[in-house]
Amino acid sequence: MRIARHAIRHRKKKLAVRKLKKSQFLIGKCLSAFKHGVKIRFKSDRSILKRPIGPSPGSLIGGAGEASGGITNIPGILVGHAEDESKRTGCTVVLCPQGAVPGVDVRGGFPGTEQTDALHPGTATELVQAVLLTGGSNFGLAAAAGVMDWLAERGFGAQTEGGVLPTVPAAVIFDLIYAKGASRPDAAMGYAASQTANAGPVAEGSVGAGAGATVGKIYGRPMKGGVGMASWQIPGGPRVAAIAVVNAVGDIWEHDRIIAGALQPDDTFVNQTRAILEGEPPSDSRSRNTTIAVVATTAKLTKAEASRVATLAHDGMARAISPVHTQADGDTIFCLATGTDTSGLVGNNAVTAVGTVAAVVLEQAIIQGVKTAK
């Protein structure tokens, strides 16, 4: 009995010594790593928790914007840009003169929108003729009047006893700090953007509503944002496309790395999500931000289904931006369904398919918006 107890005590002592030596080894390894500036990473870390060193070659922002089909690959959709002379603010109009079934989903804590209530199921508005995306914050909503004038002059809109009445919902970005001294978007600018609208290649980057867009504004120094587009044809089904104006408070991620966002003095990325996780208090800034977008599709959707597609599209925004939907963002996504698809994909199946693709093309449009910014 005594021998058995002695053996047990001996095994416990050996186990304790092994644990102590292992702990000492790990502590020594950590101290050595921190001494040489090496950050310890654990296998449980997710990619969002990593701290990228800086912009990777080929993804630096500053190149000229490229032309792309994007959302104008949807038949019946036209896009036009207009900017102030300083090129520090502007507006972008997405026209669907023959009308499209609308939907909307607002997720940000500081939205600036117009006529979004008219897009909800149960209201009398069945079709819209355009969506305005604009800089100038709430002042920029004035540009919607110019878009309505352009449409009404050409007979596009609902027929009423008082004449043609176009419906033009709108959303704004806060670019007042970057656009300081520039003329705010107004009715004349909205009209000018409508005049330039076409179904061909559309400029991306620091144009239109993206002229004064910036990203990465909780900590550090921000980088330029802009307008980006992407589209996808579902084999045998409807086409889905997106246009985004990227003016986020968060960083922009492509897969597992930041490609644009808040910069430290040495031009490396702060990684704002990681900073919050590590207890860095968010700055008490009065700056407002917002990423706004339009998803367009040839699918046949009701207003309720179009709004659900807009909801699903926010997943793409969340994949490309972190943090996202904050109290300093007014993130808003519109959906326009033209109904020209003849594949027979309708109802819940259409919402699932189109919404899933919408999230993908919106994610790519956001990435494209910062890659083409200057």
Short mmCIF file of C-alpha atoms in Angstrom, two decimals:
data_model
loop_
_atom_site.label_atom_id
_atom_site.label_comp_id
_atom_site.label_asym_id
_atom_site.label_seq_id
_atom_site.Cartn_x
_atom_site.Cartn_y
_atom_site.Cartn_z
CA MET A 1 0.00 0.00 0.00
CA ARG A 2 2.80 2.37 0.93
CA ILE A 3 4.66 1.48 -2.30
CA ALA A 4 1.54 2.25 -4.37
CA ARG A 5 1.07 5.65 -2.71
CA HIS A 6 4.75 6.44 -3.22
CA ALA A 7 4.46 5.55 -6.93
CA ILE A 8 1.43 7.81 -7.34
CA ARG A 9 3.18 10.74 -5.63
CA HIS A 10 6.24 10.13 -7.82
CA ARG A 11 4.17 10.20 -11.04
CA LYS A 12 2.39 13.40 -9.95
CA LYS A 13 5.73 15.04 -9.20
CA LYS A 14 7.13 14.07 -12.60
CA LEU A 15 3.97 15.40 -14.33
CA ALA A 16 4.22 18.69 -12.42
CA VAL A 17 7.87 19.08 -13.43
CA ARG A 18 7.00 18.45 -17.09
CA LYS A 19 4.21 21.06 -17.00
CA LEU A 20 6.55 23.57 -15.35
CA LYS A 21 9.25 23.00 -17.96
CA LYS A 22 6.70 23.33 -20.78
CA SER A 23 5.36 26.58 -19.29
CA GLN A 24 8.87 27.95 -18.91
CA PHE A 25 9.63 27.04 -22.54
CA LEU A 26 6.48 28.78 -23.84
CA ILE A 27 7.10 31.89 -21.73
CA GLY A 28 10.67 32.02 -22.97
CA LYS A 29 9.53 31.64 -26.58
CA CYS A 30 6.96 34.44 -26.21
CA LEU A 31 9.47 36.78 -24.57
CA SER A 32 11.99 36.08 -27.32
CA ALA A 33 9.37 36.67 -30.01
CA PHE A 34 8.21 39.98 -28.57
CA LYS A 35 11.86 41.02 -28.03
CA HIS A 36 12.46 40.64 -31.75
CA GLY A 37 9.17 42.25 -32.76
CA VAL A 38 7.46 39.02 -33.82
CA LYS A 39 3.69 38.76 -33.29
CA ILE A 40 2.56 35.39 -31.91
CA ARG A 41 -0.33 33.90 -33.91
CA PHE A 42 -2.57 31.11 -32.66
CA LYS A 43 -4.20 28.50 -34.84
CA SER A 44 -7.63 29.71 -33.74
CA ASP A 45 -7.07 33.18 -35.26
CA ARG A 46 -9.40 34.03 -38.14
CA SER A 47 -8.14 36.02 -41.11
CA ILE A 48 -9.95 39.16 -39.93
CA LEU A 49 -7.80 39.09 -36.79
CA LYS A 50 -4.51 39.21 -38.65
CA ARG A 51 -2.66 42.47 -38.95
CA PRO A 52 -1.52 42.96 -42.57
CA ILE A 53 1.80 44.77 -42.94
CA GLY A 54 0.75 47.14 -45.71
CA PRO A 55 -0.64 47.43 -49.24
CA SER A 56 0.45 44.51 -51.38
CA PRO A 57 2.15 45.14 -54.77
CA GLY A 58 -0.47 45.56 -57.46
CA SER A 59 -3.20 46.66 -55.06
CA LEU A 60 -1.94 50.15 -54.26
CA ILE A 61 -4.55 52.85 -54.77
CA GLY A 62 -3.69 55.73 -57.06
CA GLY A 63 -4.05 54.39 -60.60
CA ALA A 64 -6.44 55.78 -63.19
CA GLY A 65 -10.01 54.49 -63.15
CA GLU A 66 -10.93 51.90 -65.76
CA ALA A 67 -14.09 51.65 -67.83
CA SER A 68 -16.26 48.57 -67.30
CA GLY A 69 -19.67 47.29 -68.30
CA GLY A 70 -20.85 46.41 -64.84
CA ILE A 71 -24.43 47.29 -64.04
CA THR A 72 -25.13 48.52 -67.58
CA ASN A 73 -24.96 44.86 -68.64
CA ILE A 74 -28.57 44.77 -67.43
CA PRO A 75 -30.75 45.76 -70.42
CA GLY A 76 -32.66 48.95 -69.70
CA ILE A 77 -30.19 50.25 -67.09
CA LEU A 78 -28.26 53.45 -67.84
CA VAL A 79 -25.60 55.10 -65.64
CA GLY A 80 -24.35 58.67 -65.63
CA HIS A 81 -21.88 60.65 -63.52
CA ALA A 82 -21.45 64.36 -62.80
CA GLU A 83 -18.95 66.14 -60.56
CA ASP A 84 -18.24 69.59 -59.22
CA GLU A 85 -15.48 71.50 -61.06
CA SER A 86 -13.08 70.64 -58.24
CA LYS A 87 -13.78 66.90 -58.76
CA ARG A 88 -14.16 66.55 -54.98
CA THR A 89 -17.87 65.70 -54.89
CA GLY A 90 -20.52 64.60 -57.34
CA CYS A 91 -23.46 62.33 -58.04
CA THR A 92 -24.21 59.15 -59.94
CA VAL A 93 -27.61 58.29 -61.38
CA VAL A 94 -28.83 54.79 -62.24
CA LEU A 95 -31.65 55.23 -64.73
CA CYS A 96 -34.31 52.66 -65.62
CA PRO A 97 -36.62 54.93 -67.68
CA GLN A 98 -39.08 52.15 -68.54
CA GLY A 99 -39.44 51.35 -64.84
CA ALA A 100 -38.16 48.63 -62.52
CA VAL A 101 -39.60 46.92 -59.44
CA PRO A 102 -37.76 48.40 -56.45
CA GLY A 103 -36.54 47.15 -53.09
CA VAL A 104 -34.33 48.63 -50.36
CA ASP A 105 -32.56 47.69 -47.15
CA VAL A 106 -30.95 50.30 -44.89
CA ARG A 107 -28.47 48.90 -42.34
CA GLY A 108 -26.24 51.78 -41.24
CA GLY A 109 -26.76 53.81 -38.08
CA PHE A 110 -26.59 57.21 -39.80
CA PRO A 111 -28.52 56.99 -43.10
CA GLY A 112 -29.33 59.82 -45.47
CA THR A 113 -32.08 58.75 -47.87
CA GLU A 114 -35.15 59.93 -49.76
CA GLN A 115 -38.35 58.10 -50.80
CA THR A 116 -37.26 54.77 -49.33
CA ASP A 117 -40.65 54.41 -47.59
CA ALA A 118 -42.32 54.34 -51.02
CA LEU A 119 -40.38 51.18 -51.88
CA HIS A 120 -41.74 49.06 -49.04
CA PRO A 121 -44.34 46.35 -49.77
CA GLY A 122 -47.90 47.59 -49.39
CA THR A 123 -47.28 51.07 -50.77
CA ALA A 124 -48.77 52.27 -54.07
CA THR A 125 -45.45 52.81 -55.87
CA GLU A 126 -44.94 49.78 -58.12
CA LEU A 127 -42.09 51.02 -60.32
CA VAL A 128 -39.25 53.53 -60.06
CA GLN A 129 -37.48 55.23 -62.94
CA ALA A 130 -34.10 55.91 -61.34
CA VAL A 131 -31.98 55.76 -58.20
CA LEU A 132 -29.69 58.62 -57.23
CA LEU A 133 -26.42 58.01 -55.41
CA THR A 134 -24.87 61.29 -54.34
CA GLY A 135 -22.22 63.06 -52.35
CA GLY A 136 -22.90 66.18 -50.32
CA SER A 137 -24.55 64.35 -47.43
CA ASN A 138 -28.15 65.48 -46.86
CA PHE A 139 -27.57 68.57 -49.03
CA GLY A 140 -26.96 66.26 -52.00
CA LEU A 141 -30.55 65.01 -51.95
CA ALA A 142 -31.40 68.19 -53.88
CA ALA A 143 -29.88 66.53 -56.97
CA ALA A 144 -32.89 64.18 -57.16
CA ALA A 145 -35.03 67.07 -58.44
CA GLY A 146 -32.82 67.38 -61.51
CA VAL A 147 -33.12 63.66 -62.24
CA MET A 148 -36.91 63.89 -61.94
CA ASP A 149 -36.98 66.90 -64.29
CA TRP A 150 -34.93 65.03 -66.90
CA LEU A 151 -37.25 62.01 -66.73
CA ALA A 152 -40.47 64.06 -66.75
CA GLU A 153 -39.35 66.06 -69.79
CA ARG A 154 -39.10 62.78 -71.68
CA GLY A 155 -42.39 61.35 -70.41
CA PHE A 156 -40.94 58.74 -68.06
CA GLY A 157 -42.89 58.12 -64.85
CA ALA A 158 -46.37 57.39 -63.55
CA GLN A 159 -49.23 59.09 -65.39
CA THR A 160 -51.26 61.33 -63.06
CA GLU A 161 -53.90 64.00 -63.49
CA GLY A 162 -51.14 66.52 -62.90
CA GLY A 163 -48.83 65.03 -65.51
CA VAL A 164 -45.95 62.56 -65.49
CA LEU A 165 -44.55 61.84 -62.02
CA PRO A 166 -41.18 60.01 -61.87
CA THR A 167 -40.09 58.25 -58.68
CA VAL A 168 -36.41 58.66 -57.82
CA PRO A 169 -35.28 57.26 -54.45
CA ALA A 170 -31.87 58.47 -53.32
CA ALA A 171 -29.08 57.88 -50.82
CA VAL A 172 -26.10 60.02 -49.83
CA ILE A 173 -22.52 59.65 -48.65
CA PHE A 174 -20.85 62.03 -46.22
CA ASP A 175 -17.98 63.61 -48.14
CA LEU A 176 -18.19 67.12 -46.71
CA ILE A 177 -14.72 67.02 -45.15
CA TYR A 178 -12.93 65.89 -48.32
CA ALA A 179 -15.16 68.09 -50.52
CA LYS A 180 -14.63 71.24 -48.44
CA GLY A 181 -15.00 74.27 -50.71
CA ALA A 182 -16.68 72.32 -53.52
CA SER A 183 -20.17 73.05 -54.78
CA ARG A 184 -22.67 70.61 -53.31
CA PRO A 185 -24.64 68.37 -55.67
CA ASP A 186 -27.85 70.14 -56.68
CA ALA A 187 -30.65 69.83 -59.22
CA ALA A 188 -28.39 71.04 -62.04
CA MET A 189 -25.81 68.36 -61.23
CA GLY A 190 -28.48 65.66 -61.06
CA TYR A 191 -29.78 66.77 -64.46
CA ALA A 192 -26.26 66.75 -65.88
CA ALA A 193 -25.65 63.21 -64.61
CA SER A 194 -28.90 62.10 -66.28
CA GLN A 195 -27.80 63.75 -69.53
CA THR A 196 -24.60 61.68 -69.58
CA ALA A 197 -26.31 58.40 -68.67
CA ASN A 198 -25.75 55.61 -71.18
CA ALA A 199 -25.78 51.84 -71.51
CA GLY A 200 -22.12 51.58 -72.52
CA PRO A 201 -18.92 51.33 -70.46
CA VAL A 202 -19.06 53.49 -67.33
CA ALA A 203 -16.08 55.08 -65.59
CA GLU A 204 -15.20 53.77 -62.13
CA GLY A 205 -13.08 55.09 -59.27
CA SER A 206 -13.06 58.73 -58.18
CA VAL A 207 -15.98 59.81 -60.34
CA GLY A 208 -19.57 60.87 -59.76
CA ALA A 209 -20.75 60.16 -56.24
CA GLY A 210 -17.37 58.56 -55.52
CA ALA A 211 -15.35 61.70 -56.29
CA GLY A 212 -15.05 62.59 -52.60
CA ALA A 213 -15.26 59.08 -51.15
CA THR A 214 -12.71 57.88 -48.57
CA VAL A 215 -12.30 54.72 -46.47
CA GLY A 216 -10.72 53.84 -43.10
CA LYS A 217 -11.68 56.57 -40.64
CA ILE A 218 -11.87 55.20 -37.09
CA TYR A 219 -8.12 55.30 -36.53
CA GLY A 220 -5.17 56.50 -38.59
CA ARG A 221 -5.19 58.19 -41.99
CA PRO A 222 -7.90 57.35 -44.56
CA MET A 223 -7.43 56.33 -48.18
CA LYS A 224 -9.53 57.13 -51.25
CA GLY A 225 -12.72 55.27 -52.01
CA GLY A 226 -14.76 55.39 -55.18
CA VAL A 227 -17.33 53.88 -57.53
CA GLY A 228 -17.07 50.22 -58.52
CA MET A 229 -19.18 47.76 -60.50
CA ALA A 230 -19.48 44.04 -61.18
CA SER A 231 -21.96 41.70 -62.85
CA TRP A 232 -22.70 37.99 -63.26
CA GLN A 233 -24.84 35.94 -65.60
CA ILE A 234 -26.46 32.95 -63.90
CA PRO A 235 -26.23 30.15 -66.50
CA GLY A 236 -29.70 29.69 -67.94
CA GLY A 237 -31.09 32.29 -65.55
CA PRO A 238 -31.17 36.04 -64.82
CA ARG A 239 -28.24 38.44 -64.84
CA VAL A 240 -27.30 40.25 -61.62
CA ALA A 241 -25.10 43.34 -61.32
CA ALA A 242 -24.11 45.97 -58.77
CA ILE A 243 -22.73 49.47 -58.53
CA ALA A 244 -21.32 50.71 -55.22
CA VAL A 245 -20.09 54.04 -53.89
CA VAL A 246 -17.48 53.08 -51.30
CA ASN A 247 -17.12 55.63 -48.50
CA ALA A 248 -16.82 53.31 -45.50
CA VAL A 249 -15.59 54.02 -41.99
CA GLY A 250 -14.14 50.50 -42.07
CA ASP A 251 -11.29 48.87 -43.99
CA ILE A 252 -11.79 47.18 -47.36
CA TRP A 253 -10.88 43.49 -47.43
CA GLU A 254 -10.19 41.25 -50.41
CA HIS A 255 -10.27 37.66 -49.18
CA ASP A 256 -7.93 37.61 -46.15
CA ARG A 257 -6.09 40.91 -46.59
CA ILE A 258 -6.83 44.62 -46.34
CA ILE A 259 -6.43 46.47 -49.64
CA ALA A 260 -7.55 49.93 -48.50
CA GLY A 261 -8.26 51.50 -45.14
CA ALA A 262 -6.81 53.39 -42.20
CA LEU A 263 -3.04 53.87 -42.44
CA GLN A 264 -0.44 54.28 -39.73
CA PRO A 265 2.31 56.94 -40.10
CA ASP A 266 4.58 54.35 -41.77
CA ASP A 267 1.88 53.56 -44.38
CA THR A 268 1.04 50.15 -42.93
CA PHE A 269 -2.57 49.28 -42.23
CA VAL A 270 -3.97 49.78 -38.75
CA ASN A 271 -6.50 46.90 -39.11
CA GLN A 272 -9.32 48.73 -37.35
CA THR A 273 -11.27 45.60 -36.41
CA ARG A 274 -8.22 44.16 -34.70
CA ALA A 275 -7.65 47.48 -32.89
CA ILE A 276 -11.18 47.33 -31.46
CA LEU A 277 -10.72 43.69 -30.44
CA GLU A 278 -7.55 44.65 -28.59
CA GLY A 279 -9.38 47.34 -26.61
CA GLU A 280 -8.45 50.49 -28.53
CA PRO A 281 -11.36 52.92 -27.95
CA PRO A 282 -12.96 54.08 -31.24
CA SER A 283 -12.28 57.75 -31.94
CA ASP A 284 -15.11 60.14 -31.07
CA SER A 285 -15.23 61.62 -34.56
CA ARG A 286 -18.10 63.65 -35.95
CA SER A 287 -17.25 62.39 -39.42
CA ARG A 288 -19.96 60.36 -41.12
CA ASN A 289 -19.41 57.84 -43.89
CA THR A 290 -21.62 55.29 -45.71
CA THR A 291 -21.39 52.79 -48.53
CA ILE A 292 -24.39 53.00 -50.86
CA ALA A 293 -25.22 50.66 -53.72
CA VAL A 294 -27.70 49.54 -56.34
CA VAL A 295 -28.18 45.89 -57.27
CA ALA A 296 -29.96 45.39 -60.60
CA THR A 297 -31.28 42.15 -62.08
CA THR A 298 -33.29 40.90 -65.03
CA ALA A 299 -35.21 38.59 -62.66
CA LYS A 300 -38.96 38.83 -62.14
CA LEU A 301 -39.39 39.97 -58.53
CA THR A 302 -42.12 41.53 -56.42
CA LYS A 303 -41.34 44.52 -54.20
CA ALA A 304 -41.09 42.26 -51.17
CA GLU A 305 -38.73 39.92 -53.02
CA ALA A 306 -36.62 42.82 -54.31
CA SER A 307 -36.22 44.11 -50.77
CA ARG A 308 -35.19 40.63 -49.64
CA VAL A 309 -32.53 40.54 -52.38
CA ALA A 310 -31.25 43.90 -51.07
CA THR A 311 -31.07 42.33 -47.60
CA LEU A 312 -29.05 39.36 -48.86
CA ALA A 313 -26.75 41.70 -50.78
CA HIS A 314 -25.62 43.22 -47.48
CA ASP A 315 -23.68 39.98 -46.91
CA GLY A 316 -21.34 41.08 -49.68
CA MET A 317 -20.88 44.43 -48.01
CA ALA A 318 -20.03 42.69 -44.74
CA ARG A 319 -17.47 40.45 -46.46
CA ALA A 320 -15.69 43.39 -48.11
CA ILE A 321 -15.86 45.95 -45.27
CA SER A 322 -14.92 45.69 -41.60
CA PRO A 323 -16.17 47.23 -39.38
CA VAL A 324 -19.42 47.75 -41.28
CA HIS A 325 -22.94 49.05 -40.52
CA THR A 326 -21.61 51.17 -37.66
CA GLN A 327 -23.24 54.18 -36.03
CA ALA A 328 -21.14 56.38 -38.31
CA ASP A 329 -22.32 54.61 -41.51
CA GLY A 330 -25.58 54.94 -43.40
CA ASP A 331 -25.17 51.78 -45.47
CA THR A 332 -28.04 51.45 -47.95
CA ILE A 333 -28.68 49.01 -50.81
CA PHE A 334 -31.38 49.43 -53.45
CA CYS A 335 -32.58 46.64 -55.73
CA LEU A 336 -33.99 47.17 -59.23
CA ALA A 337 -35.68 44.21 -60.97
CA THR A 338 -36.43 44.78 -64.67
CA GLY A 339 -38.33 41.49 -65.10
CA THR A 340 -37.02 40.66 -68.58
CA ASP A 341 -35.71 37.20 -67.63
CA THR A 342 -37.56 34.36 -69.35
CA SER A 343 -35.95 31.41 -67.53
CA GLY A 344 -38.95 30.81 -65.28
CA LEU A 345 -36.93 31.32 -62.09
CA VAL A 346 -39.39 33.03 -59.74
CA GLY A 347 -40.51 33.17 -56.13
CA ASN A 348 -38.36 31.93 -53.27
CA ASN A 349 -35.93 30.18 -55.61
CA ALA A 350 -35.34 33.44 -57.47
CA VAL A 351 -34.76 35.33 -54.22
CA THR A 352 -32.22 32.77 -53.02
CA ALA A 353 -30.34 32.60 -56.32
CA VAL A 354 -30.40 36.31 -57.13
CA GLY A 355 -29.70 37.35 -53.53
CA THR A 356 -26.71 35.03 -53.28
CA VAL A 357 -25.24 36.35 -56.54
CA ALA A 358 -26.06 39.93 -55.51
CA ALA A 359 -23.87 39.53 -52.42
CA VAL A 360 -20.99 38.28 -54.58
CA VAL A 361 -21.18 41.02 -57.22
CA LEU A 362 -21.58 43.71 -54.56
CA GLU A 363 -18.49 42.45 -52.74
CA GLN A 364 -16.55 42.64 -56.01
CA ALA A 365 -17.97 46.08 -56.84
CA ILE A 366 -16.76 47.42 -53.48
CA ILE A 367 -13.28 46.00 -54.06
CA GLN A 368 -13.28 47.45 -57.58
CA GLY A 369 -14.33 50.85 -56.21
CA VAL A 370 -11.17 51.23 -54.11
CA LYS A 371 -8.84 49.60 -56.63
CA THR A 372 -9.79 52.14 -59.30
CA ALA A 373 -9.86 55.18 -56.97
CA LYS A 374 -7.30 57.96 -57.28
#
